[in-house]
Amino acid sequence: MIDTGALRTQPELSGETVVLAQLDDSYFEGAWRALRDPEVIRFTGTHAKFTEERIHEFLASRPGLADRADYAVLRKEDRVYLGDVVLSDIDEDNRSGAFRIALTGPDVFGKGYGTEATKLLLDYAFDVVGLNRVSLEVFDFNPRARRVYEKAGFVREGLQREALWWEGEWHDVVTMAVLKSDPRP
Ligand SMILES: CC(C)(COP(=O)(O)OP(=O)(O)OC[C@H]1O[C@@H](n2cnc3c(N)ncnc32)[C@H](O)[C@@H]1OP(=O)(O)O)[C@@H](O)C(=O)NCCC(=O)NCCS
């Protein structure tokens, strides 16, 4: 059994430099900024064009969901919004879920925030929600993200050849996963 109540209530998760807090519409400004950042758009392979109204709606609808956990990544010292990290596609029967993360832009990349947020979310997924497996997809041109995932315990499982069409070229998508029983460094 997984604890869907823990998904619904999403406790705040506190690390050394970041805090994960329930994502909601109060973080619109930062979320909107991330959605317009060229690097974030590229590394997340976002083809969709969003409207402000749609993003307000999306953020406002995050609290209280029992089938996923959308967290805002906040800098611990001042609670500045750094990005979001999400556990989704929860499969209760197989106790599995999917992971994604995106910080807001280059000014906050490479400072250790992504690694810490990833580890905090995995601890929550396995130790609080009770999942057994968390998987993700990452593009072949994103070695920074792959490094972060390996540091958090994700293991490469496969390759989806030419699964992304981006700026006139095909790219492979790497699939990675971590199990509850895997080492979590
Ligand atoms: C991916 C992301 C979450 C990583 O978070 P971050 O805070 O920038 O990363 P960290 O600072 O925690 O760690 C980066 C690690 O990658 C390494 N790294 C950076 N660039 C690298 C490169 N080109 N090749 C290999 N490793 C690289 C760093 O050295 C560091 O590893 P180390 O601690 O062993 O030295 C963040 O950069 C981001 O949101 N990027 C844009 C969106 C994105 O890529 N999302 C993931 C989609 S799958």
PDB file of C-alpha atoms and ligand atoms in Angstrom:
ATOM      1  CA  MET A   1       0.000   0.000   0.000  1.00  0.00           C
ATOM      2  CA  ILE A   2       1.132   3.495  -0.702  1.00  0.00           C
ATOM      3  CA  ASP A   3       0.206   6.488   1.432  1.00  0.00           C
ATOM      4  CA  THR A   4      -1.974   8.649  -0.809  1.00  0.00           C
ATOM      5  CA  GLY A   5      -2.608  10.907   2.184  1.00  0.00           C
ATOM      6  CA  ALA A   6       1.069  11.878   2.059  1.00  0.00           C
ATOM      7  CA  LEU A   7       0.577  12.867  -1.582  1.00  0.00           C
ATOM      8  CA  ARG A   8      -2.533  14.881  -0.727  1.00  0.00           C
ATOM      9  CA  THR A   9      -0.981  16.765   2.160  1.00  0.00           C
ATOM     10  CA  GLN A  10       2.606  17.051   0.850  1.00  0.00           C
ATOM     11  CA  PRO A  11       4.637  17.786   3.963  1.00  0.00           C
ATOM     12  CA  GLU A  12       7.358  20.396   3.616  1.00  0.00           C
ATOM     13  CA  LEU A  13      10.710  18.677   2.985  1.00  0.00           C
ATOM     14  CA  SER A  14      13.742  20.417   4.375  1.00  0.00           C
ATOM     15  CA  GLY A  15      17.371  19.980   3.315  1.00  0.00           C
ATOM     16  CA  GLU A  16      20.575  21.918   3.927  1.00  0.00           C
ATOM     17  CA  THR A  17      20.160  24.566   1.220  1.00  0.00           C
ATOM     18  CA  VAL A  18      16.690  23.966  -0.176  1.00  0.00           C
ATOM     19  CA  VAL A  19      13.188  23.402   1.118  1.00  0.00           C
ATOM     20  CA  LEU A  20      10.492  21.657  -0.917  1.00  0.00           C
ATOM     21  CA  ALA A  21       7.028  23.173  -0.390  1.00  0.00           C
ATOM     22  CA  GLN A  22       3.652  22.478  -1.983  1.00  0.00           C
ATOM     23  CA  LEU A  23       3.601  24.114  -5.431  1.00  0.00           C
ATOM     24  CA  ASP A  24       0.723  26.542  -5.854  1.00  0.00           C
ATOM     25  CA  ASP A  25      -0.208  29.772  -7.618  1.00  0.00           C
ATOM     26  CA  SER A  26       1.826  31.905  -5.211  1.00  0.00           C
ATOM     27  CA  TYR A  27       4.891  30.762  -7.206  1.00  0.00           C
ATOM     28  CA  PHE A  28       3.503  31.947 -10.546  1.00  0.00           C
ATOM     29  CA  GLU A  29       6.215  34.532 -11.217  1.00  0.00           C
ATOM     30  CA  GLY A  30       9.094  32.052 -10.907  1.00  0.00           C
ATOM     31  CA  ALA A  31       7.256  29.286 -12.726  1.00  0.00           C
ATOM     32  CA  TRP A  32       6.403  31.613 -15.600  1.00  0.00           C
ATOM     33  CA  ARG A  33      10.033  32.731 -15.794  1.00  0.00           C
ATOM     34  CA  ALA A  34      11.232  29.119 -16.066  1.00  0.00           C
ATOM     35  CA  LEU A  35       8.743  28.386 -18.836  1.00  0.00           C
ATOM     36  CA  ARG A  36      10.240  31.205 -20.932  1.00  0.00           C
ATOM     37  CA  ASP A  37      13.920  30.389 -20.317  1.00  0.00           C
ATOM     38  CA  PRO A  38      15.508  29.018 -23.524  1.00  0.00           C
ATOM     39  CA  GLU A  39      17.743  26.520 -21.691  1.00  0.00           C
ATOM     40  CA  VAL A  40      14.918  25.210 -19.539  1.00  0.00           C
ATOM     41  CA  ILE A  41      12.685  24.906 -22.613  1.00  0.00           C
ATOM     42  CA  ARG A  42      15.400  22.982 -24.478  1.00  0.00           C
ATOM     43  CA  PHE A  43      16.365  20.633 -21.658  1.00  0.00           C
ATOM     44  CA  THR A  44      12.730  19.829 -20.914  1.00  0.00           C
ATOM     45  CA  GLY A  45      11.912  19.455 -24.638  1.00  0.00           C
ATOM     46  CA  THR A  46       8.875  21.661 -24.197  1.00  0.00           C
ATOM     47  CA  HIS A  47       7.099  22.025 -27.529  1.00  0.00           C
ATOM     48  CA  ALA A  48       3.905  23.440 -26.007  1.00  0.00           C
ATOM     49  CA  LYS A  49       3.195  27.167 -25.832  1.00  0.00           C
ATOM     50  CA  PHE A  50       1.559  28.180 -22.567  1.00  0.00           C
ATOM     51  CA  THR A  51      -0.617  31.156 -21.662  1.00  0.00           C
ATOM     52  CA  GLU A  52      -0.368  32.914 -18.313  1.00  0.00           C
ATOM     53  CA  GLU A  53      -3.979  31.969 -17.640  1.00  0.00           C
ATOM     54  CA  ARG A  54      -3.261  28.275 -18.229  1.00  0.00           C
ATOM     55  CA  ILE A  55      -0.275  28.362 -15.859  1.00  0.00           C
ATOM     56  CA  HIS A  56      -2.273  30.123 -13.137  1.00  0.00           C
ATOM     57  CA  GLU A  57      -4.919  27.408 -13.504  1.00  0.00           C
ATOM     58  CA  PHE A  58      -2.318  24.649 -13.418  1.00  0.00           C
ATOM     59  CA  LEU A  59      -0.546  25.988 -10.321  1.00  0.00           C
ATOM     60  CA  ALA A  60      -3.778  26.682  -8.445  1.00  0.00           C
ATOM     61  CA  SER A  61      -4.932  23.111  -9.058  1.00  0.00           C
ATOM     62  CA  ARG A  62      -1.810  21.433  -7.572  1.00  0.00           C
ATOM     63  CA  PRO A  63      -2.653  21.346  -3.830  1.00  0.00           C
ATOM     64  CA  GLY A  64      -4.671  18.394  -2.595  1.00  0.00           C
ATOM     65  CA  LEU A  65      -4.054  15.976  -5.466  1.00  0.00           C
ATOM     66  CA  ALA A  66      -3.714  12.362  -4.338  1.00  0.00           C
ATOM     67  CA  ASP A  67      -2.069  10.929  -7.428  1.00  0.00           C
ATOM     68  CA  ARG A  68       1.030  13.129  -7.664  1.00  0.00           C
ATOM     69  CA  ALA A  69       3.178  15.568  -5.707  1.00  0.00           C
ATOM     70  CA  ASP A  70       4.186  18.907  -7.223  1.00  0.00           C
ATOM     71  CA  TYR A  71       6.785  20.676  -5.110  1.00  0.00           C
ATOM     72  CA  ALA A  72       8.281  24.152  -5.364  1.00  0.00           C
ATOM     73  CA  VAL A  73      12.052  24.132  -4.776  1.00  0.00           C
ATOM     74  CA  LEU A  74      12.835  27.092  -2.495  1.00  0.00           C
ATOM     75  CA  ARG A  75      16.212  28.409  -1.392  1.00  0.00           C
ATOM     76  CA  LYS A  76      16.253  27.686   2.313  1.00  0.00           C
ATOM     77  CA  GLU A  77      17.763  30.978   3.489  1.00  0.00           C
ATOM     78  CA  ASP A  78      15.127  33.244   1.898  1.00  0.00           C
ATOM     79  CA  ARG A  79      12.515  30.946   0.338  1.00  0.00           C
ATOM     80  CA  VAL A  80      13.217  32.328  -3.136  1.00  0.00           C
ATOM     81  CA  TYR A  81      11.632  30.091  -5.794  1.00  0.00           C
ATOM     82  CA  LEU A  82      14.291  28.039  -7.625  1.00  0.00           C
ATOM     83  CA  GLY A  83      12.143  25.665  -9.671  1.00  0.00           C
ATOM     84  CA  ASP A  84       9.847  22.690  -9.384  1.00  0.00           C
ATOM     85  CA  VAL A  85      10.285  18.984  -8.772  1.00  0.00           C
ATOM     86  CA  VAL A  86       7.483  16.530  -9.393  1.00  0.00           C
ATOM     87  CA  LEU A  87       6.475  12.986  -8.608  1.00  0.00           C
ATOM     88  CA  SER A  88       3.736  11.965 -11.056  1.00  0.00           C
ATOM     89  CA  ASP A  89       2.157   9.002 -12.841  1.00  0.00           C
ATOM     90  CA  ILE A  90       1.719   7.195  -9.547  1.00  0.00           C
ATOM     91  CA  ASP A  91       0.794   3.561 -10.111  1.00  0.00           C
ATOM     92  CA  GLU A  92      -0.641   2.335  -6.824  1.00  0.00           C
ATOM     93  CA  ASP A  93      -0.678  -1.355  -7.793  1.00  0.00           C
ATOM     94  CA  ASN A  94       2.972  -1.398  -8.790  1.00  0.00           C
ATOM     95  CA  ARG A  95       4.056   1.279  -6.302  1.00  0.00           C
ATOM     96  CA  SER A  96       5.859   3.267  -8.970  1.00  0.00           C
ATOM     97  CA  GLY A  97       6.026   6.860 -10.074  1.00  0.00           C
ATOM     98  CA  ALA A  98       7.771   9.246 -12.453  1.00  0.00           C
ATOM     99  CA  PHE A  99      10.193  12.049 -11.619  1.00  0.00           C
ATOM    100  CA  ARG A 100      10.891  15.401 -13.216  1.00  0.00           C
ATOM    101  CA  ILE A 101      12.731  18.548 -12.182  1.00  0.00           C
ATOM    102  CA  ALA A 102      13.369  21.971 -13.708  1.00  0.00           C
ATOM    103  CA  LEU A 103      15.075  24.906 -12.057  1.00  0.00           C
ATOM    104  CA  THR A 104      14.248  28.408 -13.302  1.00  0.00           C
ATOM    105  CA  GLY A 105      17.379  29.268 -15.315  1.00  0.00           C
ATOM    106  CA  PRO A 106      21.179  29.362 -15.671  1.00  0.00           C
ATOM    107  CA  ASP A 107      21.639  31.737 -12.713  1.00  0.00           C
ATOM    108  CA  VAL A 108      20.606  28.943 -10.334  1.00  0.00           C
ATOM    109  CA  PHE A 109      22.091  25.948 -12.185  1.00  0.00           C
ATOM    110  CA  GLY A 110      25.263  24.278 -10.920  1.00  0.00           C
ATOM    111  CA  LYS A 111      24.906  25.281  -7.279  1.00  0.00           C
ATOM    112  CA  GLY A 112      23.872  21.931  -5.900  1.00  0.00           C
ATOM    113  CA  TYR A 113      20.175  22.818  -5.606  1.00  0.00           C
ATOM    114  CA  GLY A 114      19.043  20.251  -8.167  1.00  0.00           C
ATOM    115  CA  THR A 115      20.947  17.405  -6.515  1.00  0.00           C
ATOM    116  CA  GLU A 116      19.567  18.217  -3.094  1.00  0.00           C
ATOM    117  CA  ALA A 117      15.988  18.617  -4.346  1.00  0.00           C
ATOM    118  CA  THR A 118      16.207  15.294  -6.204  1.00  0.00           C
ATOM    119  CA  LYS A 119      17.455  13.461  -3.119  1.00  0.00           C
ATOM    120  CA  LEU A 120      14.780  15.036  -0.905  1.00  0.00           C
ATOM    121  CA  LEU A 121      12.019  14.014  -3.304  1.00  0.00           C
ATOM    122  CA  LEU A 122      13.325  10.441  -3.532  1.00  0.00           C
ATOM    123  CA  ASP A 123      13.474  10.121   0.260  1.00  0.00           C
ATOM    124  CA  TYR A 124       9.852  11.284   0.370  1.00  0.00           C
ATOM    125  CA  ALA A 125       8.808   8.955  -2.485  1.00  0.00           C
ATOM    126  CA  PHE A 126      10.319   5.864  -0.879  1.00  0.00           C
ATOM    127  CA  ASP A 127      10.184   6.523   2.860  1.00  0.00           C
ATOM    128  CA  VAL A 128       6.965   8.543   3.174  1.00  0.00           C
ATOM    129  CA  VAL A 129       4.735   7.701   0.187  1.00  0.00           C
ATOM    130  CA  GLY A 130       5.965   4.088   0.089  1.00  0.00           C
ATOM    131  CA  LEU A 131       6.883   3.750  -3.579  1.00  0.00           C
ATOM    132  CA  ASN A 132       9.185   0.978  -4.782  1.00  0.00           C
ATOM    133  CA  ARG A 133      10.325   2.471  -8.083  1.00  0.00           C
ATOM    134  CA  VAL A 134      10.804   5.979  -9.488  1.00  0.00           C
ATOM    135  CA  SER A 135      11.693   6.471 -13.158  1.00  0.00           C
ATOM    136  CA  LEU A 136      12.543   9.366 -15.442  1.00  0.00           C
ATOM    137  CA  GLU A 137      13.495  10.347 -18.958  1.00  0.00           C
ATOM    138  CA  VAL A 138      16.430  12.603 -19.838  1.00  0.00           C
ATOM    139  CA  PHE A 139      17.728  13.785 -23.207  1.00  0.00           C
ATOM    140  CA  ASP A 140      21.072  12.652 -24.596  1.00  0.00           C
ATOM    141  CA  PHE A 141      22.230  16.315 -24.705  1.00  0.00           C
ATOM    142  CA  ASN A 142      21.729  16.872 -20.972  1.00  0.00           C
ATOM    143  CA  PRO A 143      24.811  15.422 -19.203  1.00  0.00           C
ATOM    144  CA  ARG A 144      24.340  17.755 -16.224  1.00  0.00           C
ATOM    145  CA  ALA A 145      20.933  16.300 -15.420  1.00  0.00           C
ATOM    146  CA  ARG A 146      22.193  12.741 -15.961  1.00  0.00           C
ATOM    147  CA  ARG A 147      25.042  13.405 -13.518  1.00  0.00           C
ATOM    148  CA  VAL A 148      22.598  14.743 -10.926  1.00  0.00           C
ATOM    149  CA  TYR A 149      20.359  11.694 -11.313  1.00  0.00           C
ATOM    150  CA  GLU A 150      23.306   9.293 -10.950  1.00  0.00           C
ATOM    151  CA  LYS A 151      24.424  11.151  -7.844  1.00  0.00           C
ATOM    152  CA  ALA A 152      20.944  10.615  -6.382  1.00  0.00           C
ATOM    153  CA  GLY A 153      20.962   6.879  -7.152  1.00  0.00           C
ATOM    154  CA  PHE A 154      19.188   6.629 -10.524  1.00  0.00           C
ATOM    155  CA  VAL A 155      20.501   3.869 -12.795  1.00  0.00           C
ATOM    156  CA  ARG A 156      20.368   3.960 -16.584  1.00  0.00           C
ATOM    157  CA  GLU A 157      17.901   1.356 -17.867  1.00  0.00           C
ATOM    158  CA  GLY A 158      17.489   2.060 -21.538  1.00  0.00           C
ATOM    159  CA  LEU A 159      17.531   4.275 -24.556  1.00  0.00           C
ATOM    160  CA  GLN A 160      14.610   5.430 -26.652  1.00  0.00           C
ATOM    161  CA  ARG A 161      16.192   6.102 -30.032  1.00  0.00           C
ATOM    162  CA  GLU A 162      15.189   9.328 -31.786  1.00  0.00           C
ATOM    163  CA  ALA A 163      12.329   9.955 -29.402  1.00  0.00           C
ATOM    164  CA  LEU A 164      12.763  13.734 -29.455  1.00  0.00           C
ATOM    165  CA  TRP A 165      12.637  16.013 -32.500  1.00  0.00           C
ATOM    166  CA  TRP A 166      14.297  19.273 -31.536  1.00  0.00           C
ATOM    167  CA  GLU A 167      15.413  22.121 -33.757  1.00  0.00           C
ATOM    168  CA  GLY A 168      15.675  19.995 -36.880  1.00  0.00           C
ATOM    169  CA  GLU A 169      17.434  17.005 -35.335  1.00  0.00           C
ATOM    170  CA  TRP A 170      16.512  13.718 -33.713  1.00  0.00           C
ATOM    171  CA  HIS A 171      17.702  13.034 -30.179  1.00  0.00           C
ATOM    172  CA  ASP A 172      17.738   9.903 -28.058  1.00  0.00           C
ATOM    173  CA  VAL A 173      16.003   9.785 -24.700  1.00  0.00           C
ATOM    174  CA  VAL A 174      17.723   7.950 -21.855  1.00  0.00           C
ATOM    175  CA  THR A 175      15.500   6.188 -19.328  1.00  0.00           C
ATOM    176  CA  MET A 176      16.672   5.880 -15.733  1.00  0.00           C
ATOM    177  CA  ALA A 177      15.106   4.533 -12.559  1.00  0.00           C
ATOM    178  CA  VAL A 178      15.877   3.999  -8.902  1.00  0.00           C
ATOM    179  CA  LEU A 179      14.400   1.325  -6.657  1.00  0.00           C
ATOM    180  CA  LYS A 180      13.704   1.547  -2.950  1.00  0.00           C
ATOM    181  CA  SER A 181      16.335  -1.162  -2.432  1.00  0.00           C
ATOM    182  CA  ASP A 182      19.004   0.646  -4.488  1.00  0.00           C
ATOM    183  CA  PRO A 183      21.741   2.552  -2.672  1.00  0.00           C
ATOM    184  CA  ARG A 184      20.750   6.174  -2.145  1.00  0.00           C
ATOM    185  CA  PRO A 185      24.083   7.999  -1.922  1.00  0.00           C
TER     186      PRO A 185
HETATM  187  C1  LIG B   1      19.194  19.491 -14.324  1.00  0.00           C
HETATM  188  C2  LIG B   1      19.138  20.358 -13.072  1.00  0.00           C
HETATM  189  C3  LIG B   1      17.901  20.028 -12.270  1.00  0.00           C
HETATM  190  C4  LIG B   1      20.384  20.062 -12.231  1.00  0.00           C
HETATM  191  O1  LIG B   1      20.363  20.847 -11.088  1.00  0.00           O
HETATM  192  P1  LIG B   1      21.636  21.756 -10.709  1.00  0.00           P
HETATM  193  O2  LIG B   1      21.347  22.393  -9.431  1.00  0.00           O
HETATM  194  O3  LIG B   1      21.934  22.625 -11.885  1.00  0.00           O
HETATM  195  O4  LIG B   1      22.787  20.658 -10.591  1.00  0.00           O
HETATM  196  P2  LIG B   1      23.813  20.463  -9.365  1.00  0.00           P
HETATM  197  O5  LIG B   1      24.553  21.735  -9.172  1.00  0.00           O
HETATM  198  O6  LIG B   1      23.105  19.891  -8.207  1.00  0.00           O
HETATM  199  O7  LIG B   1      24.770  19.325  -9.951  1.00  0.00           O
HETATM  200  C5  LIG B   1      25.301  19.427 -11.255  1.00  0.00           C
HETATM  201  C6  LIG B   1      26.286  18.286 -11.444  1.00  0.00           C
HETATM  202  O8  LIG B   1      26.456  18.075 -12.837  1.00  0.00           O
HETATM  203  C7  LIG B   1      27.813  18.270 -13.170  1.00  0.00           C
HETATM  204  N1  LIG B   1      27.819  18.840 -14.504  1.00  0.00           N
HETATM  205  C8  LIG B   1      27.523  20.095 -14.898  1.00  0.00           C
HETATM  206  N2  LIG B   1      27.652  20.207 -16.225  1.00  0.00           N
HETATM  207  C9  LIG B   1      28.016  18.989 -16.692  1.00  0.00           C
HETATM  208  C10 LIG B   1      28.309  18.468 -17.971  1.00  0.00           C
HETATM  209  N3  LIG B   1      28.220  19.223 -19.067  1.00  0.00           N
HETATM  210  N4  LIG B   1      28.652  17.160 -18.069  1.00  0.00           N
HETATM  211  C11 LIG B   1      28.732  16.367 -16.973  1.00  0.00           C
HETATM  212  N5  LIG B   1      28.478  16.821 -15.719  1.00  0.00           N
HETATM  213  C12 LIG B   1      28.119  18.115 -15.587  1.00  0.00           C
HETATM  214  C13 LIG B   1      28.349  19.178 -12.101  1.00  0.00           C
HETATM  215  O9  LIG B   1      29.758  19.097 -12.026  1.00  0.00           O
HETATM  216  C14 LIG B   1      27.640  18.603 -10.876  1.00  0.00           C
HETATM  217  O10 LIG B   1      28.213  17.379 -10.486  1.00  0.00           O
HETATM  218  P3  LIG B   1      29.278  17.284  -9.257  1.00  0.00           P
HETATM  219  O11 LIG B   1      28.541  17.733  -8.033  1.00  0.00           O
HETATM  220  O12 LIG B   1      29.651  15.853  -9.238  1.00  0.00           O
HETATM  221  O13 LIG B   1      30.411  18.213  -9.615  1.00  0.00           O
HETATM  222  C15 LIG B   1      19.127  21.877 -13.456  1.00  0.00           C
HETATM  223  O14 LIG B   1      20.349  22.230 -14.045  1.00  0.00           O
HETATM  224  C16 LIG B   1      17.980  22.231 -14.394  1.00  0.00           C
HETATM  225  O15 LIG B   1      16.859  22.416 -13.968  1.00  0.00           O
HETATM  226  N6  LIG B   1      18.280  22.330 -15.700  1.00  0.00           N
HETATM  227  C17 LIG B   1      17.286  22.750 -16.711  1.00  0.00           C
HETATM  228  C18 LIG B   1      16.127  21.799 -16.850  1.00  0.00           C
HETATM  229  C19 LIG B   1      16.582  20.354 -16.906  1.00  0.00           C
HETATM  230  O16 LIG B   1      17.597  20.012 -17.481  1.00  0.00           O
HETATM  231  N7  LIG B   1      15.770  19.502 -16.300  1.00  0.00           N
HETATM  232  C20 LIG B   1      16.005  18.087 -16.329  1.00  0.00           C
HETATM  233  C21 LIG B   1      15.284  17.507 -17.469  1.00  0.00           C
HETATM  234  S1  LIG B   1      15.496  15.729 -17.528  1.00  0.00           S
END
